Coordinates of N, CA, C and O in Angstrom, one line a residue:
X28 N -208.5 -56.3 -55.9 CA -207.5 -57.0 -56.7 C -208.1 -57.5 -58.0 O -209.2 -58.1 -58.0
X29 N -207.4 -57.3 -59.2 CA -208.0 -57.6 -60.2 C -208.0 -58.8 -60.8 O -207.0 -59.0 -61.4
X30 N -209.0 -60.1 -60.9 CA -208.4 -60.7 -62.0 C -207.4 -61.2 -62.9 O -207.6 -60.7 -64.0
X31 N -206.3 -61.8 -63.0 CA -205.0 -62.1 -64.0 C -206.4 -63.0 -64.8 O -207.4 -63.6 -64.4
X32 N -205.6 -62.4 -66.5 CA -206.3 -63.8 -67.1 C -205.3 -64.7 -67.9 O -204.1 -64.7 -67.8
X33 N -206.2 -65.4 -68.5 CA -204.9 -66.7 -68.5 C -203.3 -66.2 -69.0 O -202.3 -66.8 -68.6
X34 N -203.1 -65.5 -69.7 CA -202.2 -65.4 -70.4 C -201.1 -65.3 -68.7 O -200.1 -65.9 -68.3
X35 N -201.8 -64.2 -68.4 CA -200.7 -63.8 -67.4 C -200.5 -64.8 -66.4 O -199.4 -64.9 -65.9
X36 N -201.4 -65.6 -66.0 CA -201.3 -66.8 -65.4 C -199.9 -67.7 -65.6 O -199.0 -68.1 -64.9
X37 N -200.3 -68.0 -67.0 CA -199.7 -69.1 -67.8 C -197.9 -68.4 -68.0 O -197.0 -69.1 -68.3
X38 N -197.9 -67.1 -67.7 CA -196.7 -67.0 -67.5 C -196.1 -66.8 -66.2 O -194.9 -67.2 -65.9
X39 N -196.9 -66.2 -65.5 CA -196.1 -66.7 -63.9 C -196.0 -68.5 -63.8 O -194.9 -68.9 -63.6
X40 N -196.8 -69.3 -63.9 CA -196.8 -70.7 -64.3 C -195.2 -71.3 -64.8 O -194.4 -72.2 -64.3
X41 N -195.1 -70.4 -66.0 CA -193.9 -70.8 -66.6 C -192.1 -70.8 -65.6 O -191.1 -71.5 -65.8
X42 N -192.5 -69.8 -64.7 CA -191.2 -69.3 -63.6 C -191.6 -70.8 -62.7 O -190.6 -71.4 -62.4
X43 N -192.5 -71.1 -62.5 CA -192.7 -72.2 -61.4 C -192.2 -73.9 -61.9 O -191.8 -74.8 -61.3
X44 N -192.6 -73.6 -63.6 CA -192.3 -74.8 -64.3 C -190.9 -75.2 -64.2 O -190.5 -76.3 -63.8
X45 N -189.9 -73.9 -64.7 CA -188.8 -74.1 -64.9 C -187.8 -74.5 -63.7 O -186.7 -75.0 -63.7
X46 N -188.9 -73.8 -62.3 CA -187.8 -74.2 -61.3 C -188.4 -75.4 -60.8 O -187.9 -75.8 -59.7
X47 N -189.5 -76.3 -61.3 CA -189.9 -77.9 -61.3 C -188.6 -78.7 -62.3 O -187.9 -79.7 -61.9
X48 N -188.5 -78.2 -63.1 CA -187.3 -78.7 -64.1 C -185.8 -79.0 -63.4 O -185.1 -79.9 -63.2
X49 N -185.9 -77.7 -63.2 CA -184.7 -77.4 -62.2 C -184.4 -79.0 -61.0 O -183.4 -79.8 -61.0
X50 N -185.5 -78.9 -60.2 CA -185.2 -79.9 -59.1 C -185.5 -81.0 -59.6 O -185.0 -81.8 -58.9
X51 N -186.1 -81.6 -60.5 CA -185.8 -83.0 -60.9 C -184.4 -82.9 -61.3 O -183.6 -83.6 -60.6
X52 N -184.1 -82.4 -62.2 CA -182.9 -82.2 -62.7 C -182.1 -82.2 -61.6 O -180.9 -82.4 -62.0
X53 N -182.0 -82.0 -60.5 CA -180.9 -81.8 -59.3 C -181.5 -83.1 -58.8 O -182.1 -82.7 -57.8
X54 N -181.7 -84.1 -58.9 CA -182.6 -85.4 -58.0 C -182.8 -85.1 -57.2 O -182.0 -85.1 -56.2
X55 N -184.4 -84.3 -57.4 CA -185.5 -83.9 -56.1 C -186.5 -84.4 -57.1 O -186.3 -85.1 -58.1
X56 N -187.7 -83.7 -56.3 CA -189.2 -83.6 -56.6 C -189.1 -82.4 -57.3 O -188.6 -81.3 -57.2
X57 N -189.9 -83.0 -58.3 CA -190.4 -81.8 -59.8 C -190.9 -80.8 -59.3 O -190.7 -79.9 -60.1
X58 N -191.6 -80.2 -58.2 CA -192.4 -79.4 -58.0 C -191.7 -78.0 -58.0 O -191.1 -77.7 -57.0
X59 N -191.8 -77.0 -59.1 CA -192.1 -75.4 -58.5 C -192.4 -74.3 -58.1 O -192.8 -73.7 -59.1
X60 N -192.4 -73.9 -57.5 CA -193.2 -72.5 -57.1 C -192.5 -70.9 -57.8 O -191.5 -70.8 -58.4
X61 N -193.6 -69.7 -57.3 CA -192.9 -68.4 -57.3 C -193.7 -67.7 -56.6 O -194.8 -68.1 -56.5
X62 N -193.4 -66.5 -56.0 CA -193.9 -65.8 -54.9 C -193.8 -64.6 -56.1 O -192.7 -64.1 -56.6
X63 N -195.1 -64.1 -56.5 CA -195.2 -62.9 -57.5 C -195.9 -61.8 -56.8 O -196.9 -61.9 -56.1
X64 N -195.3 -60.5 -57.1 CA -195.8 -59.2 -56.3 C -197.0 -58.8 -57.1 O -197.3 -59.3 -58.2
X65 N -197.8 -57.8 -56.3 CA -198.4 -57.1 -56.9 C -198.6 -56.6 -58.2 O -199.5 -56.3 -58.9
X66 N -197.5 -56.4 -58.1 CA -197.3 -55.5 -59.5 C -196.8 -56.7 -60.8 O -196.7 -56.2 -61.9
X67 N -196.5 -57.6 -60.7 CA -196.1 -58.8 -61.8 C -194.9 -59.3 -61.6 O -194.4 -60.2 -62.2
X68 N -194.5 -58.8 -60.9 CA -192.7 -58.8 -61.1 C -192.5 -59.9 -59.5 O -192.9 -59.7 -58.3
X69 N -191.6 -61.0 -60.3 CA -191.5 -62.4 -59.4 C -191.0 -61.7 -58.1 O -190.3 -60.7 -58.5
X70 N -191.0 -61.7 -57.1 CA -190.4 -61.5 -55.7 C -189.3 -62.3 -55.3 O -188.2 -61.9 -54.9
X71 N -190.0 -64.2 -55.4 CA -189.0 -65.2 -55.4 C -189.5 -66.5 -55.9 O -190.6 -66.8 -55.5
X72 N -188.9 -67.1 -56.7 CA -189.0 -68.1 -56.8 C -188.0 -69.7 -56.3 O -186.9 -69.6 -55.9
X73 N -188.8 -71.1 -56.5 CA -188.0 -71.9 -55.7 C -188.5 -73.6 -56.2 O -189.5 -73.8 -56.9
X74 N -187.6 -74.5 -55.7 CA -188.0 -75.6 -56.0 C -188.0 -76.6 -54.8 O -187.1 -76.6 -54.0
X75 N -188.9 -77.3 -54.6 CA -188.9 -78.8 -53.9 C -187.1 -79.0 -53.8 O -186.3 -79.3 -54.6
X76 N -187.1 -78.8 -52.4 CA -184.9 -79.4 -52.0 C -185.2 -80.2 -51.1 O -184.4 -80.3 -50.2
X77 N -186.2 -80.9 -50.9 CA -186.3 -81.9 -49.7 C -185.2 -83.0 -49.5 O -184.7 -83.4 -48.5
X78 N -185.0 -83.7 -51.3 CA -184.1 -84.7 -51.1 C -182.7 -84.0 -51.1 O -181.7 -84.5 -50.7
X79 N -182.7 -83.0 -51.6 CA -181.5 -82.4 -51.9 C -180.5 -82.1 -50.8 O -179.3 -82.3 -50.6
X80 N -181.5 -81.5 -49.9 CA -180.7 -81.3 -48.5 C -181.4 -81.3 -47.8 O -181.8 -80.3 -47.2
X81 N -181.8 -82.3 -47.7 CA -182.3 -83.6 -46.7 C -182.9 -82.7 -45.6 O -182.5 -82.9 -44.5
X82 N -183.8 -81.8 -45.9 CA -184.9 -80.6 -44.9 C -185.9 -80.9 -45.3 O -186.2 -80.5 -46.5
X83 N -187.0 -81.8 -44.7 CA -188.4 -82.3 -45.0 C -189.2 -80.8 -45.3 O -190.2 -80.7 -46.1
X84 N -188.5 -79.8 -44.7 CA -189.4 -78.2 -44.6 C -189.5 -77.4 -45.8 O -190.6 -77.0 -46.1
X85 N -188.5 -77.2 -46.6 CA -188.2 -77.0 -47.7 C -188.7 -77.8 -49.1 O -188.1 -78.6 -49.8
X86 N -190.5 -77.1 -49.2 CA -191.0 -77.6 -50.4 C -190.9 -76.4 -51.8 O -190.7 -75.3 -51.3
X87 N -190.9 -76.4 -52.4 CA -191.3 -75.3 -53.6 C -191.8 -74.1 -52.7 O -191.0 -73.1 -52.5
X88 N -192.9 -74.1 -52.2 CA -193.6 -72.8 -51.7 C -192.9 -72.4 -50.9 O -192.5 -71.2 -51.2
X89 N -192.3 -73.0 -49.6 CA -191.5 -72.0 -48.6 C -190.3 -71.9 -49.3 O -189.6 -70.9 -49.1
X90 N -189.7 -72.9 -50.5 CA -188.5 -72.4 -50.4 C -188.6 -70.6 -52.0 O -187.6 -69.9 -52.2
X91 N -189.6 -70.5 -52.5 CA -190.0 -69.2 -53.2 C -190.3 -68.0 -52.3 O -190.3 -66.9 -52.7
X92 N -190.9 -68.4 -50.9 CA -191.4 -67.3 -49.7 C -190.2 -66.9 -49.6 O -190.1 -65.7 -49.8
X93 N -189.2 -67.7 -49.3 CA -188.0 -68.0 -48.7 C -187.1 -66.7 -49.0 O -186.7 -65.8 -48.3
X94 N -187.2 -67.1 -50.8 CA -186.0 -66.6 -51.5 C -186.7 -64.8 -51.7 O -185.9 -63.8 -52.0
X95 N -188.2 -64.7 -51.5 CA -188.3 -63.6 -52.0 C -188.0 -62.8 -50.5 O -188.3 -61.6 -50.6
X96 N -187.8 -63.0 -49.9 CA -187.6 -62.5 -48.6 C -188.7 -61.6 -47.7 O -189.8 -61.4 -48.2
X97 N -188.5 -61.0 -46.7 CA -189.3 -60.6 -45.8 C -190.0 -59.2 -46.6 O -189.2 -58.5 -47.2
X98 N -191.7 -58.9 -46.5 CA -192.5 -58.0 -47.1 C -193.1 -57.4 -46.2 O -193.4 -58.0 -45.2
X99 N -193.2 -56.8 -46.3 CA -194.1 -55.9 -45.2 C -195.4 -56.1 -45.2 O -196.0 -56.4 -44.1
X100 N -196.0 -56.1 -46.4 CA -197.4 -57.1 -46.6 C -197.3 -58.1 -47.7 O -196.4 -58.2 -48.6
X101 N -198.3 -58.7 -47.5 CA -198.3 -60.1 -48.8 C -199.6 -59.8 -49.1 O -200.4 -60.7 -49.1
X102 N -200.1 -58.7 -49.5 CA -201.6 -58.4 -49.6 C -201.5 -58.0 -51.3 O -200.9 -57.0 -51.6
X103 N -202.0 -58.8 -52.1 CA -201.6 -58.7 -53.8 C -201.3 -59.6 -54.2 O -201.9 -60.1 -55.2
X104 N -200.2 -60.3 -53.5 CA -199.5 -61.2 -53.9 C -200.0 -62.8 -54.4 O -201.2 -63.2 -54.2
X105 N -199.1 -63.6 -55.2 CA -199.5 -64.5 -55.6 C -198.7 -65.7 -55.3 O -197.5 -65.7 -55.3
X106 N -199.3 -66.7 -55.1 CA -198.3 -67.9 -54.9 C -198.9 -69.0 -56.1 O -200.0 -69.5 -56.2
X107 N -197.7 -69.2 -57.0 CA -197.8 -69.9 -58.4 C -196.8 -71.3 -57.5 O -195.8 -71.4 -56.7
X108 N -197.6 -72.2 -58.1 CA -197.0 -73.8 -58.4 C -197.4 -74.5 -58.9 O -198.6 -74.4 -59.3
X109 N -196.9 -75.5 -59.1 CA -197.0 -76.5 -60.2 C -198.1 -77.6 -59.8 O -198.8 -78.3 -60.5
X110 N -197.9 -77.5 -58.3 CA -198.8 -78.9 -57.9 C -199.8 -78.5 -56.4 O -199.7 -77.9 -55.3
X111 N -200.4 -78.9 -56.8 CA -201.7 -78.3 -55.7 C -201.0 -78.3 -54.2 O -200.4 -79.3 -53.7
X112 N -201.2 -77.3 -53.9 CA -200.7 -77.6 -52.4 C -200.6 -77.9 -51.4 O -201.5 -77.3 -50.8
X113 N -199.7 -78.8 -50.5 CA -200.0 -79.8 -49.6 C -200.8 -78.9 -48.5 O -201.5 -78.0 -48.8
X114 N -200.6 -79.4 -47.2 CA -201.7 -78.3 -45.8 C -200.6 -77.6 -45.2 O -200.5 -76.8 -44.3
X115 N -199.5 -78.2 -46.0 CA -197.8 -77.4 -45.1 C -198.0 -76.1 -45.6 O -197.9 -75.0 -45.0
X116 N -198.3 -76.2 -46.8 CA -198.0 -74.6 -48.3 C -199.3 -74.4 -48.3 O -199.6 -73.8 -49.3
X117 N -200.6 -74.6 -47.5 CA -201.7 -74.3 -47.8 C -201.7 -73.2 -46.3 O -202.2 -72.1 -46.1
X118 N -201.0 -73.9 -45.5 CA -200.8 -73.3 -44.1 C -200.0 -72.0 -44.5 O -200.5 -70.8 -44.3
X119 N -198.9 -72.1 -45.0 CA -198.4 -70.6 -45.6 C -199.0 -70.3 -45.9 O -199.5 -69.7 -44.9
X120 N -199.7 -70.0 -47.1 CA -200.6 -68.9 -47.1 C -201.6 -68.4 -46.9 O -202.0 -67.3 -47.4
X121 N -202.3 -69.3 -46.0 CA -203.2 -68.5 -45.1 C -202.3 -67.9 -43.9 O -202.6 -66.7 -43.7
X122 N -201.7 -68.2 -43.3 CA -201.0 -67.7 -42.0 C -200.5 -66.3 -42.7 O -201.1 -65.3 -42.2
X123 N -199.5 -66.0 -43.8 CA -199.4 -64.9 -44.5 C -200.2 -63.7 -45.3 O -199.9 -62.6 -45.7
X124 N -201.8 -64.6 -45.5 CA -202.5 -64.1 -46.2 C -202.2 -63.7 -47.4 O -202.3 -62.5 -47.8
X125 N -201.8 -64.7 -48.1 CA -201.6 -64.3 -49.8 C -203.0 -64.7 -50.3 O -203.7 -65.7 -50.2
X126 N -203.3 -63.5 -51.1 CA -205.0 -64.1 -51.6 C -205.3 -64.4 -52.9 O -206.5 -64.4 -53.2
X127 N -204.0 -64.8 -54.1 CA -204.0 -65.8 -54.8 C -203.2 -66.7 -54.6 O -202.1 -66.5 -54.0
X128 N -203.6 -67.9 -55.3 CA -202.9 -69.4 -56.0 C -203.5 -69.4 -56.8 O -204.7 -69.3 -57.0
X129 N -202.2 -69.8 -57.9 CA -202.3 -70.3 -59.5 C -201.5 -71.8 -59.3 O -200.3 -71.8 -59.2
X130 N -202.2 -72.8 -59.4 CA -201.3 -74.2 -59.6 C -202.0 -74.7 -60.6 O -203.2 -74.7 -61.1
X131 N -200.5 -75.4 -61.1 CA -200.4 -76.2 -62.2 C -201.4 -76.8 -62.7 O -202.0 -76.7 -63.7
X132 N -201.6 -77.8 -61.6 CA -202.1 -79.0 -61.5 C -202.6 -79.7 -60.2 O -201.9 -79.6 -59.2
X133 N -203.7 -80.3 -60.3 CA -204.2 -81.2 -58.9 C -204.6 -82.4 -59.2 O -205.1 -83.2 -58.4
X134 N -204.5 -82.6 -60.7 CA -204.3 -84.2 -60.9 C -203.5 -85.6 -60.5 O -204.1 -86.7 -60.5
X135 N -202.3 -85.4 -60.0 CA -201.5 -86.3 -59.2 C -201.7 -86.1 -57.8 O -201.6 -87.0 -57.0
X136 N -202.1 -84.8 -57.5 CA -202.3 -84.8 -55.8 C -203.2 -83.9 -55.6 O -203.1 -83.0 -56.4
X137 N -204.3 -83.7 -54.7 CA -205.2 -82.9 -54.8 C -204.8 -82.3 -53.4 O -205.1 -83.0 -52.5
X138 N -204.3 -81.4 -53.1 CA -203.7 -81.2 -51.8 C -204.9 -79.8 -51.3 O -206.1 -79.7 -51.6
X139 N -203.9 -79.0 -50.4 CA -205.2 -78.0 -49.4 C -205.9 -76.9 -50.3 O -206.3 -75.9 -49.7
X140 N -206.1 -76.9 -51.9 CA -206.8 -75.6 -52.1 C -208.0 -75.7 -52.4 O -208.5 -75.0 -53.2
X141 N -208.7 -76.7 -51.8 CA -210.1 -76.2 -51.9 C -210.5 -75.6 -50.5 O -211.2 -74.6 -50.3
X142 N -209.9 -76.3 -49.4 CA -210.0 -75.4 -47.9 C -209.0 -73.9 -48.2 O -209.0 -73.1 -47.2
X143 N -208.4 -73.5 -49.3 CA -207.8 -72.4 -49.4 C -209.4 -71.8 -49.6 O -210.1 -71.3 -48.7
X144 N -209.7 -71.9 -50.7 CA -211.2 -71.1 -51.5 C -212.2 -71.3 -50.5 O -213.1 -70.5 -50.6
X145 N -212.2 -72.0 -49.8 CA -213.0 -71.8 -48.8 C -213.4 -70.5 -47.6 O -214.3 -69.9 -47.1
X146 N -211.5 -70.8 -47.7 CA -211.8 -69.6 -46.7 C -210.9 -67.9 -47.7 O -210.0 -67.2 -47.4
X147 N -211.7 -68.0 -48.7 CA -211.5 -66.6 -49.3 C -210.4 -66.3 -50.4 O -210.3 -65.3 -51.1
X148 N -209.4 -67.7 -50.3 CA -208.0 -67.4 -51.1 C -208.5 -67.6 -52.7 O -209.3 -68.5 -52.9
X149 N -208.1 -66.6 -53.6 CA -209.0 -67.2 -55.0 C -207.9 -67.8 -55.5 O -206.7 -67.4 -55.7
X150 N -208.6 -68.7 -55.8 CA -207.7 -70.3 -56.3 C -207.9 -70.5 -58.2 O -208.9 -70.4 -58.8
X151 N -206.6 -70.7 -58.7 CA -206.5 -71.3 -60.4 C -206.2 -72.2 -60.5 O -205.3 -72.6 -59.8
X152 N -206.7 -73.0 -61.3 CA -205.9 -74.5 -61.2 C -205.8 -74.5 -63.0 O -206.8 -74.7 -63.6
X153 N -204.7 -74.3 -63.5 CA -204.7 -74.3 -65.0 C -204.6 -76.3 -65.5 O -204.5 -76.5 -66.7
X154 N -204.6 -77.1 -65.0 CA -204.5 -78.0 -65.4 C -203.4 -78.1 -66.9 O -203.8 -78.3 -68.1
X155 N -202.5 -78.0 -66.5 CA -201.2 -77.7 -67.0 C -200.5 -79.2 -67.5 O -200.0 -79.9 -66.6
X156 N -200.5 -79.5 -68.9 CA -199.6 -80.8 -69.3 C -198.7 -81.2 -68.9 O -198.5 -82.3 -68.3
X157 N -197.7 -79.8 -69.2 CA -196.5 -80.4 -68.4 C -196.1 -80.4 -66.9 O -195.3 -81.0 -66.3
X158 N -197.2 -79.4 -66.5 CA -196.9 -79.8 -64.7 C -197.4 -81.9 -64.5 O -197.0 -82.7 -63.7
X159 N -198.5 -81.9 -65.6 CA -199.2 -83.6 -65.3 C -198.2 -84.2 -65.8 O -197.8 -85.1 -65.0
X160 N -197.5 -84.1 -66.7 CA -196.5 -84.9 -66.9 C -195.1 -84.9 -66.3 O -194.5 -86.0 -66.2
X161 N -194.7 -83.8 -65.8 CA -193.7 -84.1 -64.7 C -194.2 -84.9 -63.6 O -193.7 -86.0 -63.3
X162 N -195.1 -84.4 -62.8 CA -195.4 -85.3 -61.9 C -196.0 -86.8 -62.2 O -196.0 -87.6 -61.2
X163 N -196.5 -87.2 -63.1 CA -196.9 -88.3 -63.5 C -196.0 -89.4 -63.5 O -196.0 -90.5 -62.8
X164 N -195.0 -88.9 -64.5 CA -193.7 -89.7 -65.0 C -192.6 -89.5 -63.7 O -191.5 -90.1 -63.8
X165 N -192.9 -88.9 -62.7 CA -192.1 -88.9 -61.1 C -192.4 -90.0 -60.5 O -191.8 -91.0 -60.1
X166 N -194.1 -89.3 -60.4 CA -194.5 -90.7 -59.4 C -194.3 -91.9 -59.8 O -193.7 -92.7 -58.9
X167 N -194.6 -92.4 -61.1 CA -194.7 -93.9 -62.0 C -192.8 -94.2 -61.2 O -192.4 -94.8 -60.3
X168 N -192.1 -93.2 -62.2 CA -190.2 -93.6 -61.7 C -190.0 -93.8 -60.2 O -189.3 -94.8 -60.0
X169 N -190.3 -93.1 -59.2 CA -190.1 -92.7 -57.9 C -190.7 -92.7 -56.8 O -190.6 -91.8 -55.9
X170 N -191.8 -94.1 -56.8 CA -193.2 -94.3 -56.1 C -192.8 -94.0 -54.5 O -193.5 -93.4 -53.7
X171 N -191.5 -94.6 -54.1 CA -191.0 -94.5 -53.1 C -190.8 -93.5 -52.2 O -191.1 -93.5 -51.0
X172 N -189.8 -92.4 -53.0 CA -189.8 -90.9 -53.2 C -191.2 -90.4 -52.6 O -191.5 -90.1 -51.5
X173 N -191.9 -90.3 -54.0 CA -193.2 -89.6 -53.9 C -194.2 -90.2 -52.3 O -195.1 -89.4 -51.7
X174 N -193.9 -91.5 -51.9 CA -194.6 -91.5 -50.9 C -194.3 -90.7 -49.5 O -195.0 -90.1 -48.7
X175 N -193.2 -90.9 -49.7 CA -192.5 -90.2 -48.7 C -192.6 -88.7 -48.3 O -192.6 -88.2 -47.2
X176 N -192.8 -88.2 -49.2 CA -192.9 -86.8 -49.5 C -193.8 -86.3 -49.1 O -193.8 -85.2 -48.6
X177 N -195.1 -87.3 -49.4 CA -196.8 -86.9 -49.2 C -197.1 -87.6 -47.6 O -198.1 -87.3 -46.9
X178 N -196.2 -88.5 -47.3 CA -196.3 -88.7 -46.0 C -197.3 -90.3 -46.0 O -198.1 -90.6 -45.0
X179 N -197.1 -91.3 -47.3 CA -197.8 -91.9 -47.3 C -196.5 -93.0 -46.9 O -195.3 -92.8 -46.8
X180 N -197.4 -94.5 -46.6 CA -196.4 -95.2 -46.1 C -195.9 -96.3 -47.4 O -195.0 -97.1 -47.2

């Protein structure tokens, strides 16, 4: 599998951003994902609906697995988001074996991708403004929210 370089990154990034946009905009959590094939072309993309419809299960990542629907393999594939991924979306894709992630950001939350790269998933972390500032300006508004979410009390 070859290398993406940034450019191409930065635009699967952009599908993940918009559907972060998306779910604040619907009062959820900024967070988005996209499930990108082999070949470049998105499969599925999705947003954090946890508050939306009230399904703790439904973060960004399963809900872009979700929408791209069943593959025969996930061997190529990429899992793009905005925010480092918790052990729920870190557990997806090791269980499915997707062997990239491209996230946003792991400045507001450092979630499971360094145990991803550990065990073999090659991990990007673009340190992305606007993914820091969505999530930044969430947590600061919606401390309560955001705890809940990460499972803090």
């Amino acid at each position: 599998m070859d290398r993406p370089d940034r450019a191409l990154l930065q635009s699967w990034l952009d599908v993940a951003v918009d559907q972060a946009i998306a779910g604040r905009d619907g009062g959820g959590i900024p967070i988005g994902a996209a499930l990108v094939g082999r070949d470049g072309d998105v499969l599925g993309r999705g947003h954090d609906r946890r508050v939306q419809d009230g399904d703790p299960s439904i973060h960004a990542e399963t809900a872009a697995f979700r929408a791209a629907g069943r593959q025969r393999s996930y061997r190529g594939t990429t899992m793009v988001t905005t925010l480092s991924p918790c052990w729920y979306c870190s557990g997806l894709v090791r269980q499915f074996g997707i062997p990239r992630v491209v996230i946003g950001e792991a400045t507001t939350f450092h979630g499971g991708h360094d145990w991803l790269a550990e065990h073999g998933v090659e991990v990007h972390v673009l340190d992305d403004a606007r993914c820091i500032d969505l999530m930044t300006t969430f947590v600061r508004d919606h401390p309560d929210l955001w705890n809940e979410d990460i499972g803090e009390d």
